[in-house]
């Protein structure tokens, strides 16, 4: 029987720290951190995530600015909004919720966000900084996973860590963060041969594939720490991770649920990054 890693509890603790520090800094500076969240179109999943971000801003005492743009917004229109937010001193963090509709090139948008306000840490400057270990922000989902692993008390240094998935948003930075903590890291992907033989070696297994119930019991080592980054919606509307929880849970030493695992952590780390951006922009660090 695995121990459950409670993402709601760990995220609440992170947000409480952010709230306390925010309260103090608002008193000292008379200014309040602000996060702008932009959503283009009406993807229902994105809507839920953005609403959760807005709620978190209220919880920690940030101002939140929400921009809902129509599905047919042009790239020029979105770039114009980003420029406006870049030069607004009340906005410390800017996040354009992904995915954006196909007429918009997400790379162009990410490049346009001022690196100092890029609380997702998706801008090439911030990605480069992560690579060399000289960063202000960590990407929210991988940073949240690190907090969840740390909450178990399991040591990362020297352990075999396997990441399934190589996206720029999760898989690649995840591997880098585990490497910074001296994990021995393997990245697997759709072309990996004999995937199960690789994942079975993992002391720490992070699944970021985007396929419901992809990780089965035969792919998991006894006693592994299993982190499920997946956020898949089944036809019946139910939310489901990348890990077949019922099968894998008995083998793992620690495991995250979906929902209530990595998702809430992504949002808590976004609050942390926004506070960092606020401090840097106001010389409060
Ligand atoms: N720019 N785009 C940008 N930044 C991000 O950090 C994201 N991401 C991913 C999608 N696009 C993005 C998110 O915000 C995924 N993501 C995200 C955030 C929160 C939750 C899930 C994904 C979340 O709150 N999950 C809840 C369940 C929500 C539900 O019921 O649907 C959970 O408990 O897992």
PDB file of C-alpha atoms and ligand atoms in Angstrom:
ATOM      1  CA  UNK A   1       0.000   0.000   0.000  1.00  0.00           C
ATOM      2  CA  UNK A   2       1.393   3.350  -1.012  1.00  0.00           C
ATOM      3  CA  UNK A   3       1.307   6.551   0.974  1.00  0.00           C
ATOM      4  CA  UNK A   4      -0.717   9.200  -0.769  1.00  0.00           C
ATOM      5  CA  UNK A   5       1.020  12.500  -1.567  1.00  0.00           C
ATOM      6  CA  UNK A   6      -1.597  15.139  -0.857  1.00  0.00           C
ATOM      7  CA  UNK A   7      -1.137  17.937  -3.392  1.00  0.00           C
ATOM      8  CA  UNK A   8      -3.935  19.953  -1.864  1.00  0.00           C
ATOM      9  CA  UNK A   9      -2.226  19.972   1.504  1.00  0.00           C
ATOM     10  CA  UNK A  10       1.270  20.719   0.177  1.00  0.00           C
ATOM     11  CA  UNK A  11      -0.074  23.453  -2.110  1.00  0.00           C
ATOM     12  CA  UNK A  12      -2.012  25.015   0.771  1.00  0.00           C
ATOM     13  CA  UNK A  13       1.216  25.206   2.781  1.00  0.00           C
ATOM     14  CA  UNK A  14       3.074  26.882  -0.107  1.00  0.00           C
ATOM     15  CA  UNK A  15       0.230  29.364  -0.612  1.00  0.00           C
ATOM     16  CA  UNK A  16       0.132  30.137   3.116  1.00  0.00           C
ATOM     17  CA  UNK A  17       3.846  31.031   3.032  1.00  0.00           C
ATOM     18  CA  UNK A  18       3.235  33.248   0.003  1.00  0.00           C
ATOM     19  CA  UNK A  19       0.250  34.880   1.743  1.00  0.00           C
ATOM     20  CA  UNK A  20       2.245  35.697   4.869  1.00  0.00           C
ATOM     21  CA  UNK A  21       5.171  37.159   2.932  1.00  0.00           C
ATOM     22  CA  UNK A  22       2.788  39.131   0.707  1.00  0.00           C
ATOM     23  CA  UNK A  23       1.027  40.620   3.724  1.00  0.00           C
ATOM     24  CA  UNK A  24       4.354  41.788   5.121  1.00  0.00           C
ATOM     25  CA  UNK A  25       5.589  43.230   1.807  1.00  0.00           C
ATOM     26  CA  UNK A  26       2.329  45.067   1.156  1.00  0.00           C
ATOM     27  CA  UNK A  27       2.680  46.749   4.548  1.00  0.00           C
ATOM     28  CA  UNK A  28       6.301  47.674   3.903  1.00  0.00           C
ATOM     29  CA  UNK A  29       5.966  48.856   0.304  1.00  0.00           C
ATOM     30  CA  UNK A  30       2.351  49.953  -0.090  1.00  0.00           C
ATOM     31  CA  UNK A  31       2.273  47.902  -3.290  1.00  0.00           C
ATOM     32  CA  UNK A  32       0.551  44.613  -3.999  1.00  0.00           C
ATOM     33  CA  UNK A  33       1.671  41.800  -6.341  1.00  0.00           C
ATOM     34  CA  UNK A  34      -0.395  41.529  -9.526  1.00  0.00           C
ATOM     35  CA  UNK A  35      -0.837  38.629 -11.942  1.00  0.00           C
ATOM     36  CA  UNK A  36      -2.358  38.960 -15.416  1.00  0.00           C
ATOM     37  CA  UNK A  37      -3.849  35.798 -16.879  1.00  0.00           C
ATOM     38  CA  UNK A  38      -4.874  35.772 -20.532  1.00  0.00           C
ATOM     39  CA  UNK A  39      -7.150  33.124 -21.982  1.00  0.00           C
ATOM     40  CA  UNK A  40      -7.972  32.982 -25.690  1.00  0.00           C
ATOM     41  CA  UNK A  41     -11.128  31.129 -26.710  1.00  0.00           C
ATOM     42  CA  UNK A  42     -13.291  28.879 -24.607  1.00  0.00           C
ATOM     43  CA  UNK A  43     -11.502  25.630 -23.984  1.00  0.00           C
ATOM     44  CA  UNK A  44     -13.445  24.362 -20.942  1.00  0.00           C
ATOM     45  CA  UNK A  45     -10.408  22.746 -19.282  1.00  0.00           C
ATOM     46  CA  UNK A  46      -8.393  25.972 -19.628  1.00  0.00           C
ATOM     47  CA  UNK A  47     -11.340  27.844 -18.130  1.00  0.00           C
ATOM     48  CA  UNK A  48     -11.240  25.637 -15.009  1.00  0.00           C
ATOM     49  CA  UNK A  49      -7.471  26.061 -14.604  1.00  0.00           C
ATOM     50  CA  UNK A  50      -7.650  29.826 -15.063  1.00  0.00           C
ATOM     51  CA  UNK A  51     -10.478  30.084 -12.538  1.00  0.00           C
ATOM     52  CA  UNK A  52      -8.358  28.106 -10.073  1.00  0.00           C
ATOM     53  CA  UNK A  53      -5.494  30.571 -10.650  1.00  0.00           C
ATOM     54  CA  UNK A  54      -7.779  33.502  -9.971  1.00  0.00           C
ATOM     55  CA  UNK A  55      -9.009  31.893  -6.727  1.00  0.00           C
ATOM     56  CA  UNK A  56      -5.414  31.292  -5.638  1.00  0.00           C
ATOM     57  CA  UNK A  57      -4.615  34.987  -6.225  1.00  0.00           C
ATOM     58  CA  UNK A  58      -7.438  35.897  -3.850  1.00  0.00           C
ATOM     59  CA  UNK A  59      -6.199  33.390  -1.267  1.00  0.00           C
ATOM     60  CA  UNK A  60      -2.663  34.806  -1.185  1.00  0.00           C
ATOM     61  CA  UNK A  61      -3.681  38.472  -1.503  1.00  0.00           C
ATOM     62  CA  UNK A  62      -2.628  39.254  -5.077  1.00  0.00           C
ATOM     63  CA  UNK A  63      -4.443  41.455  -7.533  1.00  0.00           C
ATOM     64  CA  UNK A  64      -5.517  39.399 -10.509  1.00  0.00           C
ATOM     65  CA  UNK A  65      -6.216  40.764 -13.956  1.00  0.00           C
ATOM     66  CA  UNK A  66      -8.079  38.419 -16.242  1.00  0.00           C
ATOM     67  CA  UNK A  67      -8.359  38.877 -19.992  1.00  0.00           C
ATOM     68  CA  UNK A  68     -10.735  36.614 -21.903  1.00  0.00           C
ATOM     69  CA  UNK A  69     -10.230  37.082 -25.633  1.00  0.00           C
ATOM     70  CA  UNK A  70     -12.422  35.610 -28.385  1.00  0.00           C
ATOM     71  CA  UNK A  71     -11.457  32.409 -30.208  1.00  0.00           C
ATOM     72  CA  UNK A  72     -10.722  34.376 -33.431  1.00  0.00           C
ATOM     73  CA  UNK A  73      -8.226  36.780 -31.813  1.00  0.00           C
ATOM     74  CA  UNK A  74      -5.295  37.464 -34.139  1.00  0.00           C
ATOM     75  CA  UNK A  75      -1.670  37.095 -33.180  1.00  0.00           C
ATOM     76  CA  UNK A  76      -1.190  40.861 -33.586  1.00  0.00           C
ATOM     77  CA  UNK A  77      -4.043  41.563 -31.163  1.00  0.00           C
ATOM     78  CA  UNK A  78      -2.616  39.201 -28.568  1.00  0.00           C
ATOM     79  CA  UNK A  79       0.904  40.634 -29.016  1.00  0.00           C
ATOM     80  CA  UNK A  80      -0.519  44.087 -28.479  1.00  0.00           C
ATOM     81  CA  UNK A  81      -2.108  43.026 -25.185  1.00  0.00           C
ATOM     82  CA  UNK A  82       1.174  41.430 -24.072  1.00  0.00           C
ATOM     83  CA  UNK A  83       3.006  44.706 -24.812  1.00  0.00           C
ATOM     84  CA  UNK A  84       0.464  46.649 -22.782  1.00  0.00           C
ATOM     85  CA  UNK A  85       0.884  44.253 -19.846  1.00  0.00           C
ATOM     86  CA  UNK A  86       4.692  44.381 -20.174  1.00  0.00           C
ATOM     87  CA  UNK A  87       4.593  48.132 -19.555  1.00  0.00           C
ATOM     88  CA  UNK A  88       1.966  48.079 -16.765  1.00  0.00           C
ATOM     89  CA  UNK A  89       3.767  48.410 -13.423  1.00  0.00           C
ATOM     90  CA  UNK A  90       0.775  46.949 -11.551  1.00  0.00           C
ATOM     91  CA  UNK A  91       1.292  43.704 -13.433  1.00  0.00           C
ATOM     92  CA  UNK A  92       4.238  41.719 -12.074  1.00  0.00           C
ATOM     93  CA  UNK A  93       3.480  38.414 -13.778  1.00  0.00           C
ATOM     94  CA  UNK A  94       1.990  37.607 -17.192  1.00  0.00           C
ATOM     95  CA  UNK A  95       0.623  34.237 -18.161  1.00  0.00           C
ATOM     96  CA  UNK A  96      -1.013  33.354 -21.469  1.00  0.00           C
ATOM     97  CA  UNK A  97      -2.870  30.112 -20.870  1.00  0.00           C
ATOM     98  CA  UNK A  98      -1.890  27.394 -23.373  1.00  0.00           C
ATOM     99  CA  UNK A  99      -2.974  26.027 -25.759  1.00  0.00           C
ATOM    100  CA  UNK A 100      -3.835  29.061 -27.893  1.00  0.00           C
ATOM    101  CA  UNK A 101      -5.937  28.697 -31.088  1.00  0.00           C
ATOM    102  CA  UNK A 102      -4.045  27.597 -34.236  1.00  0.00           C
ATOM    103  CA  UNK A 103      -3.881  31.053 -35.890  1.00  0.00           C
ATOM    104  CA  UNK A 104      -1.597  32.153 -33.051  1.00  0.00           C
ATOM    105  CA  UNK A 105       2.037  31.050 -32.825  1.00  0.00           C
ATOM    106  CA  UNK A 106       2.610  30.310 -29.138  1.00  0.00           C
ATOM    107  CA  UNK A 107       6.390  30.745 -29.514  1.00  0.00           C
ATOM    108  CA  UNK A 108       5.930  34.325 -30.745  1.00  0.00           C
ATOM    109  CA  UNK A 109       3.723  35.088 -27.739  1.00  0.00           C
ATOM    110  CA  UNK A 110       6.109  33.548 -25.230  1.00  0.00           C
ATOM    111  CA  UNK A 111       9.024  35.471 -26.762  1.00  0.00           C
ATOM    112  CA  UNK A 112       7.088  38.729 -26.439  1.00  0.00           C
ATOM    113  CA  UNK A 113       6.459  38.398 -22.701  1.00  0.00           C
ATOM    114  CA  UNK A 114       9.067  40.337 -20.778  1.00  0.00           C
ATOM    115  CA  UNK A 115      11.418  37.769 -19.192  1.00  0.00           C
ATOM    116  CA  UNK A 116      11.055  39.510 -15.799  1.00  0.00           C
ATOM    117  CA  UNK A 117       7.280  38.941 -15.909  1.00  0.00           C
ATOM    118  CA  UNK A 118       7.418  35.437 -17.365  1.00  0.00           C
ATOM    119  CA  UNK A 119       6.094  33.605 -14.306  1.00  0.00           C
ATOM    120  CA  UNK A 120       5.641  30.403 -16.360  1.00  0.00           C
ATOM    121  CA  UNK A 121       9.396  30.407 -17.084  1.00  0.00           C
ATOM    122  CA  UNK A 122       8.694  29.533 -20.729  1.00  0.00           C
ATOM    123  CA  UNK A 123      10.676  32.420 -22.290  1.00  0.00           C
ATOM    124  CA  UNK A 124      13.967  31.272 -23.904  1.00  0.00           C
ATOM    125  CA  UNK A 125      15.967  33.475 -21.518  1.00  0.00           C
ATOM    126  CA  UNK A 126      14.414  31.770 -18.513  1.00  0.00           C
ATOM    127  CA  UNK A 127      14.717  28.327 -20.088  1.00  0.00           C
ATOM    128  CA  UNK A 128      18.427  29.014 -20.653  1.00  0.00           C
ATOM    129  CA  UNK A 129      18.847  30.171 -17.073  1.00  0.00           C
ATOM    130  CA  UNK A 130      17.338  26.930 -15.815  1.00  0.00           C
ATOM    131  CA  UNK A 131      19.797  24.952 -17.914  1.00  0.00           C
ATOM    132  CA  UNK A 132      22.771  26.625 -16.191  1.00  0.00           C
ATOM    133  CA  UNK A 133      21.155  26.676 -12.741  1.00  0.00           C
ATOM    134  CA  UNK A 134      20.983  30.498 -12.524  1.00  0.00           C
ATOM    135  CA  UNK A 135      17.278  31.201 -12.383  1.00  0.00           C
ATOM    136  CA  UNK A 136      14.667  33.386 -10.709  1.00  0.00           C
ATOM    137  CA  UNK A 137      11.653  31.319 -11.759  1.00  0.00           C
ATOM    138  CA  UNK A 138      11.176  27.624 -12.199  1.00  0.00           C
ATOM    139  CA  UNK A 139       8.426  26.353 -14.493  1.00  0.00           C
ATOM    140  CA  UNK A 140       5.389  25.806 -12.278  1.00  0.00           C
ATOM    141  CA  UNK A 141       4.559  22.160 -12.919  1.00  0.00           C
ATOM    142  CA  UNK A 142       8.100  20.719 -12.591  1.00  0.00           C
ATOM    143  CA  UNK A 143       8.746  22.957  -9.569  1.00  0.00           C
ATOM    144  CA  UNK A 144       5.533  21.666  -8.010  1.00  0.00           C
ATOM    145  CA  UNK A 145       6.615  18.080  -8.626  1.00  0.00           C
ATOM    146  CA  UNK A 146       9.897  18.788  -6.793  1.00  0.00           C
ATOM    147  CA  UNK A 147       7.923  20.085  -3.790  1.00  0.00           C
ATOM    148  CA  UNK A 148       5.767  16.955  -3.811  1.00  0.00           C
ATOM    149  CA  UNK A 149       8.809  14.676  -3.900  1.00  0.00           C
ATOM    150  CA  UNK A 150      10.419  16.681  -1.092  1.00  0.00           C
ATOM    151  CA  UNK A 151       7.232  16.371   0.984  1.00  0.00           C
ATOM    152  CA  UNK A 152       7.798  12.595   1.133  1.00  0.00           C
ATOM    153  CA  UNK A 153      11.242  12.978   2.701  1.00  0.00           C
ATOM    154  CA  UNK A 154      12.661  10.659   0.010  1.00  0.00           C
ATOM    155  CA  UNK A 155      16.194  11.685  -0.982  1.00  0.00           C
ATOM    156  CA  UNK A 156      16.657  12.476  -4.700  1.00  0.00           C
ATOM    157  CA  UNK A 157      20.458  12.579  -4.797  1.00  0.00           C
ATOM    158  CA  UNK A 158      21.905   9.483  -6.458  1.00  0.00           C
ATOM    159  CA  UNK A 159      18.497   7.953  -7.199  1.00  0.00           C
ATOM    160  CA  UNK A 160      17.366   6.661 -10.564  1.00  0.00           C
ATOM    161  CA  UNK A 161      14.793   9.127 -11.846  1.00  0.00           C
ATOM    162  CA  UNK A 162      12.803   8.398 -14.981  1.00  0.00           C
ATOM    163  CA  UNK A 163      10.688  11.043 -16.707  1.00  0.00           C
ATOM    164  CA  UNK A 164       8.214   9.840 -19.332  1.00  0.00           C
ATOM    165  CA  UNK A 165       7.586  12.705 -21.767  1.00  0.00           C
ATOM    166  CA  UNK A 166       9.884  15.280 -23.358  1.00  0.00           C
ATOM    167  CA  UNK A 167       7.764  18.415 -23.715  1.00  0.00           C
ATOM    168  CA  UNK A 168       9.316  21.846 -23.296  1.00  0.00           C
ATOM    169  CA  UNK A 169       6.760  22.613 -20.601  1.00  0.00           C
ATOM    170  CA  UNK A 170       7.127  19.551 -18.388  1.00  0.00           C
ATOM    171  CA  UNK A 171       9.404  16.685 -19.457  1.00  0.00           C
ATOM    172  CA  UNK A 172      12.590  18.573 -20.355  1.00  0.00           C
ATOM    173  CA  UNK A 173      12.625  21.038 -17.428  1.00  0.00           C
ATOM    174  CA  UNK A 174      11.547  18.237 -15.058  1.00  0.00           C
ATOM    175  CA  UNK A 175      14.616  16.233 -16.014  1.00  0.00           C
ATOM    176  CA  UNK A 176      16.803  19.299 -15.470  1.00  0.00           C
ATOM    177  CA  UNK A 177      15.446  19.962 -11.967  1.00  0.00           C
ATOM    178  CA  UNK A 178      15.993  16.345 -10.952  1.00  0.00           C
ATOM    179  CA  UNK A 179      19.517  16.580 -12.367  1.00  0.00           C
ATOM    180  CA  UNK A 180      20.198  19.743 -10.340  1.00  0.00           C
ATOM    181  CA  UNK A 181      19.356  17.699  -7.265  1.00  0.00           C
ATOM    182  CA  UNK A 182      21.816  14.997  -8.343  1.00  0.00           C
ATOM    183  CA  UNK A 183      19.316  12.440  -9.555  1.00  0.00           C
ATOM    184  CA  UNK A 184      20.483  10.032 -12.247  1.00  0.00           C
ATOM    185  CA  UNK A 185      17.972  11.017 -14.875  1.00  0.00           C
ATOM    186  CA  UNK A 186      16.554   9.221 -17.905  1.00  0.00           C
ATOM    187  CA  UNK A 187      14.026  10.801 -20.265  1.00  0.00           C
ATOM    188  CA  UNK A 188      11.727   8.383 -22.087  1.00  0.00           C
ATOM    189  CA  UNK A 189       9.372   9.188 -24.961  1.00  0.00           C
ATOM    190  CA  UNK A 190       7.274   7.636 -27.690  1.00  0.00           C
ATOM    191  CA  UNK A 191      10.325   6.220 -29.503  1.00  0.00           C
ATOM    192  CA  UNK A 192      11.891   4.633 -26.429  1.00  0.00           C
ATOM    193  CA  UNK A 193      12.456   0.933 -26.994  1.00  0.00           C
ATOM    194  CA  UNK A 194      11.229  -1.447 -24.293  1.00  0.00           C
ATOM    195  CA  UNK A 195       9.875   1.390 -22.187  1.00  0.00           C
ATOM    196  CA  UNK A 196       8.805  -0.862 -19.306  1.00  0.00           C
ATOM    197  CA  UNK A 197      12.353  -2.139 -18.806  1.00  0.00           C
ATOM    198  CA  UNK A 198      13.530   1.471 -18.372  1.00  0.00           C
ATOM    199  CA  UNK A 199      10.716   2.671 -16.120  1.00  0.00           C
ATOM    200  CA  UNK A 200      11.028  -0.454 -13.926  1.00  0.00           C
ATOM    201  CA  UNK A 201      14.472   0.805 -12.888  1.00  0.00           C
ATOM    202  CA  UNK A 202      13.074   4.069 -11.543  1.00  0.00           C
ATOM    203  CA  UNK A 203      13.199   4.923  -7.846  1.00  0.00           C
ATOM    204  CA  UNK A 204      11.348   8.092  -8.794  1.00  0.00           C
ATOM    205  CA  UNK A 205       9.004   7.905 -11.779  1.00  0.00           C
ATOM    206  CA  UNK A 206       7.388  11.028 -13.263  1.00  0.00           C
ATOM    207  CA  UNK A 207       4.683  10.455 -15.875  1.00  0.00           C
ATOM    208  CA  UNK A 208       3.996  13.374 -18.238  1.00  0.00           C
ATOM    209  CA  UNK A 209       2.686  11.606 -21.323  1.00  0.00           C
ATOM    210  CA  UNK A 210      -0.857  12.860 -21.780  1.00  0.00           C
ATOM    211  CA  UNK A 211      -2.421   9.402 -22.139  1.00  0.00           C
ATOM    212  CA  UNK A 212      -4.950   8.092 -19.641  1.00  0.00           C
ATOM    213  CA  UNK A 213      -3.799   5.087 -17.579  1.00  0.00           C
ATOM    214  CA  UNK A 214      -0.585   4.779 -19.628  1.00  0.00           C
ATOM    215  CA  UNK A 215       1.606   3.648 -16.722  1.00  0.00           C
ATOM    216  CA  UNK A 216       0.656   0.143 -15.655  1.00  0.00           C
ATOM    217  CA  UNK A 217       1.853  -2.004 -12.741  1.00  0.00           C
ATOM    218  CA  UNK A 218       4.419  -3.912 -14.843  1.00  0.00           C
ATOM    219  CA  UNK A 219       6.212  -0.602 -15.541  1.00  0.00           C
ATOM    220  CA  UNK A 220       6.796   0.245 -11.892  1.00  0.00           C
ATOM    221  CA  UNK A 221       9.469  -0.927  -9.473  1.00  0.00           C
ATOM    222  CA  UNK A 222       8.357  -2.056  -6.015  1.00  0.00           C
ATOM    223  CA  UNK A 223       8.628   0.866  -3.620  1.00  0.00           C
ATOM    224  CA  UNK A 224       8.953   3.577  -6.282  1.00  0.00           C
ATOM    225  CA  UNK A 225       7.796   7.159  -5.796  1.00  0.00           C
ATOM    226  CA  UNK A 226       5.253   7.749  -8.595  1.00  0.00           C
ATOM    227  CA  UNK A 227       4.292  11.266  -9.672  1.00  0.00           C
ATOM    228  CA  UNK A 228       1.400  11.659 -12.114  1.00  0.00           C
ATOM    229  CA  UNK A 229       1.459  14.879 -14.146  1.00  0.00           C
ATOM    230  CA  UNK A 230      -1.324  13.685 -16.474  1.00  0.00           C
ATOM    231  CA  UNK A 231      -4.573  15.616 -16.739  1.00  0.00           C
ATOM    232  CA  UNK A 232      -6.746  13.613 -19.138  1.00  0.00           C
ATOM    233  CA  UNK A 233     -10.464  14.036 -19.487  1.00  0.00           C
ATOM    234  CA  UNK A 234     -12.349  10.809 -20.196  1.00  0.00           C
ATOM    235  CA  UNK A 235     -15.489  10.700 -22.328  1.00  0.00           C
ATOM    236  CA  UNK A 236     -17.642  10.614 -19.200  1.00  0.00           C
ATOM    237  CA  UNK A 237     -16.020  13.909 -18.154  1.00  0.00           C
ATOM    238  CA  UNK A 238     -13.990  12.267 -15.399  1.00  0.00           C
ATOM    239  CA  UNK A 239     -10.444  13.505 -14.849  1.00  0.00           C
ATOM    240  CA  UNK A 240      -7.789  10.827 -15.084  1.00  0.00           C
ATOM    241  CA  UNK A 241      -4.003  10.811 -14.810  1.00  0.00           C
ATOM    242  CA  UNK A 242      -1.321   9.090 -16.893  1.00  0.00           C
ATOM    243  CA  UNK A 243      -0.942   6.427 -14.205  1.00  0.00           C
ATOM    244  CA  UNK A 244      -3.341   3.534 -13.749  1.00  0.00           C
ATOM    245  CA  UNK A 245      -3.773   4.397 -10.090  1.00  0.00           C
ATOM    246  CA  UNK A 246      -5.651   1.247  -9.002  1.00  0.00           C
ATOM    247  CA  UNK A 247      -2.924  -1.019 -10.456  1.00  0.00           C
ATOM    248  CA  UNK A 248       0.130   0.999  -9.513  1.00  0.00           C
ATOM    249  CA  UNK A 249      -0.830   2.206  -6.044  1.00  0.00           C
ATOM    250  CA  UNK A 250      -0.168  -1.163  -4.316  1.00  0.00           C
ATOM    251  CA  UNK A 251       3.396  -1.251  -5.703  1.00  0.00           C
ATOM    252  CA  UNK A 252       4.450   2.337  -5.042  1.00  0.00           C
ATOM    253  CA  UNK A 253       5.826   3.659  -1.753  1.00  0.00           C
ATOM    254  CA  UNK A 254       4.365   7.098  -2.525  1.00  0.00           C
ATOM    255  CA  UNK A 255       1.943   8.167  -5.234  1.00  0.00           C
ATOM    256  CA  UNK A 256       0.091  11.325  -6.280  1.00  0.00           C
ATOM    257  CA  UNK A 257      -3.641  11.278  -7.037  1.00  0.00           C
ATOM    258  CA  UNK A 258      -5.357  13.016  -9.985  1.00  0.00           C
ATOM    259  CA  UNK A 259      -7.067  15.334  -9.228  1.00  0.00           C
ATOM    260  CA  UNK A 260      -5.505  16.692  -6.044  1.00  0.00           C
ATOM    261  CA  UNK A 261      -1.868  15.987  -6.876  1.00  0.00           C
ATOM    262  CA  UNK A 262       0.281  17.960  -9.293  1.00  0.00           C
ATOM    263  CA  UNK A 263      -2.511  20.313 -10.541  1.00  0.00           C
ATOM    264  CA  UNK A 264      -2.880  22.305  -7.309  1.00  0.00           C
ATOM    265  CA  UNK A 265       0.923  22.485  -7.016  1.00  0.00           C
ATOM    266  CA  UNK A 266       1.227  24.077 -10.466  1.00  0.00           C
ATOM    267  CA  UNK A 267      -0.965  26.875  -9.205  1.00  0.00           C
ATOM    268  CA  UNK A 268       0.818  27.253  -5.860  1.00  0.00           C
ATOM    269  CA  UNK A 269       4.188  27.573  -7.633  1.00  0.00           C
ATOM    270  CA  UNK A 270       2.692  30.197  -9.933  1.00  0.00           C
ATOM    271  CA  UNK A 271       1.853  32.243  -6.837  1.00  0.00           C
ATOM    272  CA  UNK A 272       5.412  31.800  -5.595  1.00  0.00           C
ATOM    273  CA  UNK A 273       6.841  32.949  -8.943  1.00  0.00           C
ATOM    274  CA  UNK A 274       4.567  35.974  -9.034  1.00  0.00           C
ATOM    275  CA  UNK A 275       5.739  37.011  -5.578  1.00  0.00           C
ATOM    276  CA  UNK A 276       9.361  36.609  -6.719  1.00  0.00           C
ATOM    277  CA  UNK A 277       8.648  38.771  -9.791  1.00  0.00           C
ATOM    278  CA  UNK A 278       7.018  41.433  -7.592  1.00  0.00           C
ATOM    279  CA  UNK A 279      10.012  41.527  -5.259  1.00  0.00           C
ATOM    280  CA  UNK A 280      12.481  41.800  -8.131  1.00  0.00           C
ATOM    281  CA  UNK A 281      10.543  44.516  -9.925  1.00  0.00           C
ATOM    282  CA  UNK A 282      10.252  46.561  -6.729  1.00  0.00           C
ATOM    283  CA  UNK A 283      13.753  45.921  -5.385  1.00  0.00           C
ATOM    284  CA  UNK A 284      12.285  44.142  -2.345  1.00  0.00           C
ATOM    285  CA  UNK A 285      14.295  40.940  -2.746  1.00  0.00           C
TER     286      UNK A 285
HETATM  287  N1  LIG B   1       0.736  29.211 -19.837  1.00  0.00           N
HETATM  288  N2  LIG B   1      -0.493  27.258 -19.822  1.00  0.00           N
HETATM  289  C1  LIG B   1       0.351  28.104 -19.203  1.00  0.00           C
HETATM  290  N3  LIG B   1       0.831  27.864 -17.955  1.00  0.00           N
HETATM  291  C2  LIG B   1       0.460  26.749 -17.284  1.00  0.00           C
HETATM  292  O1  LIG B   1       0.972  26.485 -16.078  1.00  0.00           O
HETATM  293  C3  LIG B   1      -0.450  25.866 -17.874  1.00  0.00           C
HETATM  294  N4  LIG B   1      -0.934  24.739 -17.242  1.00  0.00           N
HETATM  295  C4  LIG B   1      -1.135  23.526 -18.032  1.00  0.00           C
HETATM  296  C5  LIG B   1      -2.017  23.913 -19.224  1.00  0.00           C
HETATM  297  N5  LIG B   1      -1.664  25.200 -19.803  1.00  0.00           N
HETATM  298  C6  LIG B   1      -0.885  26.125 -19.181  1.00  0.00           C
HETATM  299  C7  LIG B   1      -1.769  24.742 -16.196  1.00  0.00           C
HETATM  300  O2  LIG B   1      -2.040  25.740 -15.553  1.00  0.00           O
HETATM  301  C8  LIG B   1      -1.833  22.621 -17.028  1.00  0.00           C
HETATM  302  N6  LIG B   1      -2.263  23.499 -15.959  1.00  0.00           N
HETATM  303  C9  LIG B   1      -3.108  23.121 -14.895  1.00  0.00           C
HETATM  304  C10 LIG B   1      -3.325  23.938 -13.801  1.00  0.00           C
HETATM  305  C11 LIG B   1      -4.195  23.562 -12.788  1.00  0.00           C
HETATM  306  C12 LIG B   1      -4.833  22.364 -12.827  1.00  0.00           C
HETATM  307  C13 LIG B   1      -4.621  21.522 -13.892  1.00  0.00           C
HETATM  308  C14 LIG B   1      -3.769  21.910 -14.926  1.00  0.00           C
HETATM  309  C15 LIG B   1      -5.782  22.008 -11.740  1.00  0.00           C
HETATM  310  O3  LIG B   1      -6.248  22.858 -11.032  1.00  0.00           O
HETATM  311  N7  LIG B   1      -6.114  20.711 -11.575  1.00  0.00           N
HETATM  312  C16 LIG B   1      -7.022  20.234 -10.560  1.00  0.00           C
HETATM  313  C17 LIG B   1      -8.315  19.699 -11.174  1.00  0.00           C
HETATM  314  C18 LIG B   1      -8.995  20.657 -12.058  1.00  0.00           C
HETATM  315  C19 LIG B   1     -10.245  20.068 -12.687  1.00  0.00           C
HETATM  316  O4  LIG B   1     -11.130  19.663 -11.927  1.00  0.00           O
HETATM  317  O5  LIG B   1     -10.315  20.016 -13.912  1.00  0.00           O
HETATM  318  C20 LIG B   1      -6.369  19.063  -9.836  1.00  0.00           C
HETATM  319  O6  LIG B   1      -6.740  18.806  -8.706  1.00  0.00           O
HETATM  320  O7  LIG B   1      -5.517  18.408 -10.430  1.00  0.00           O
END
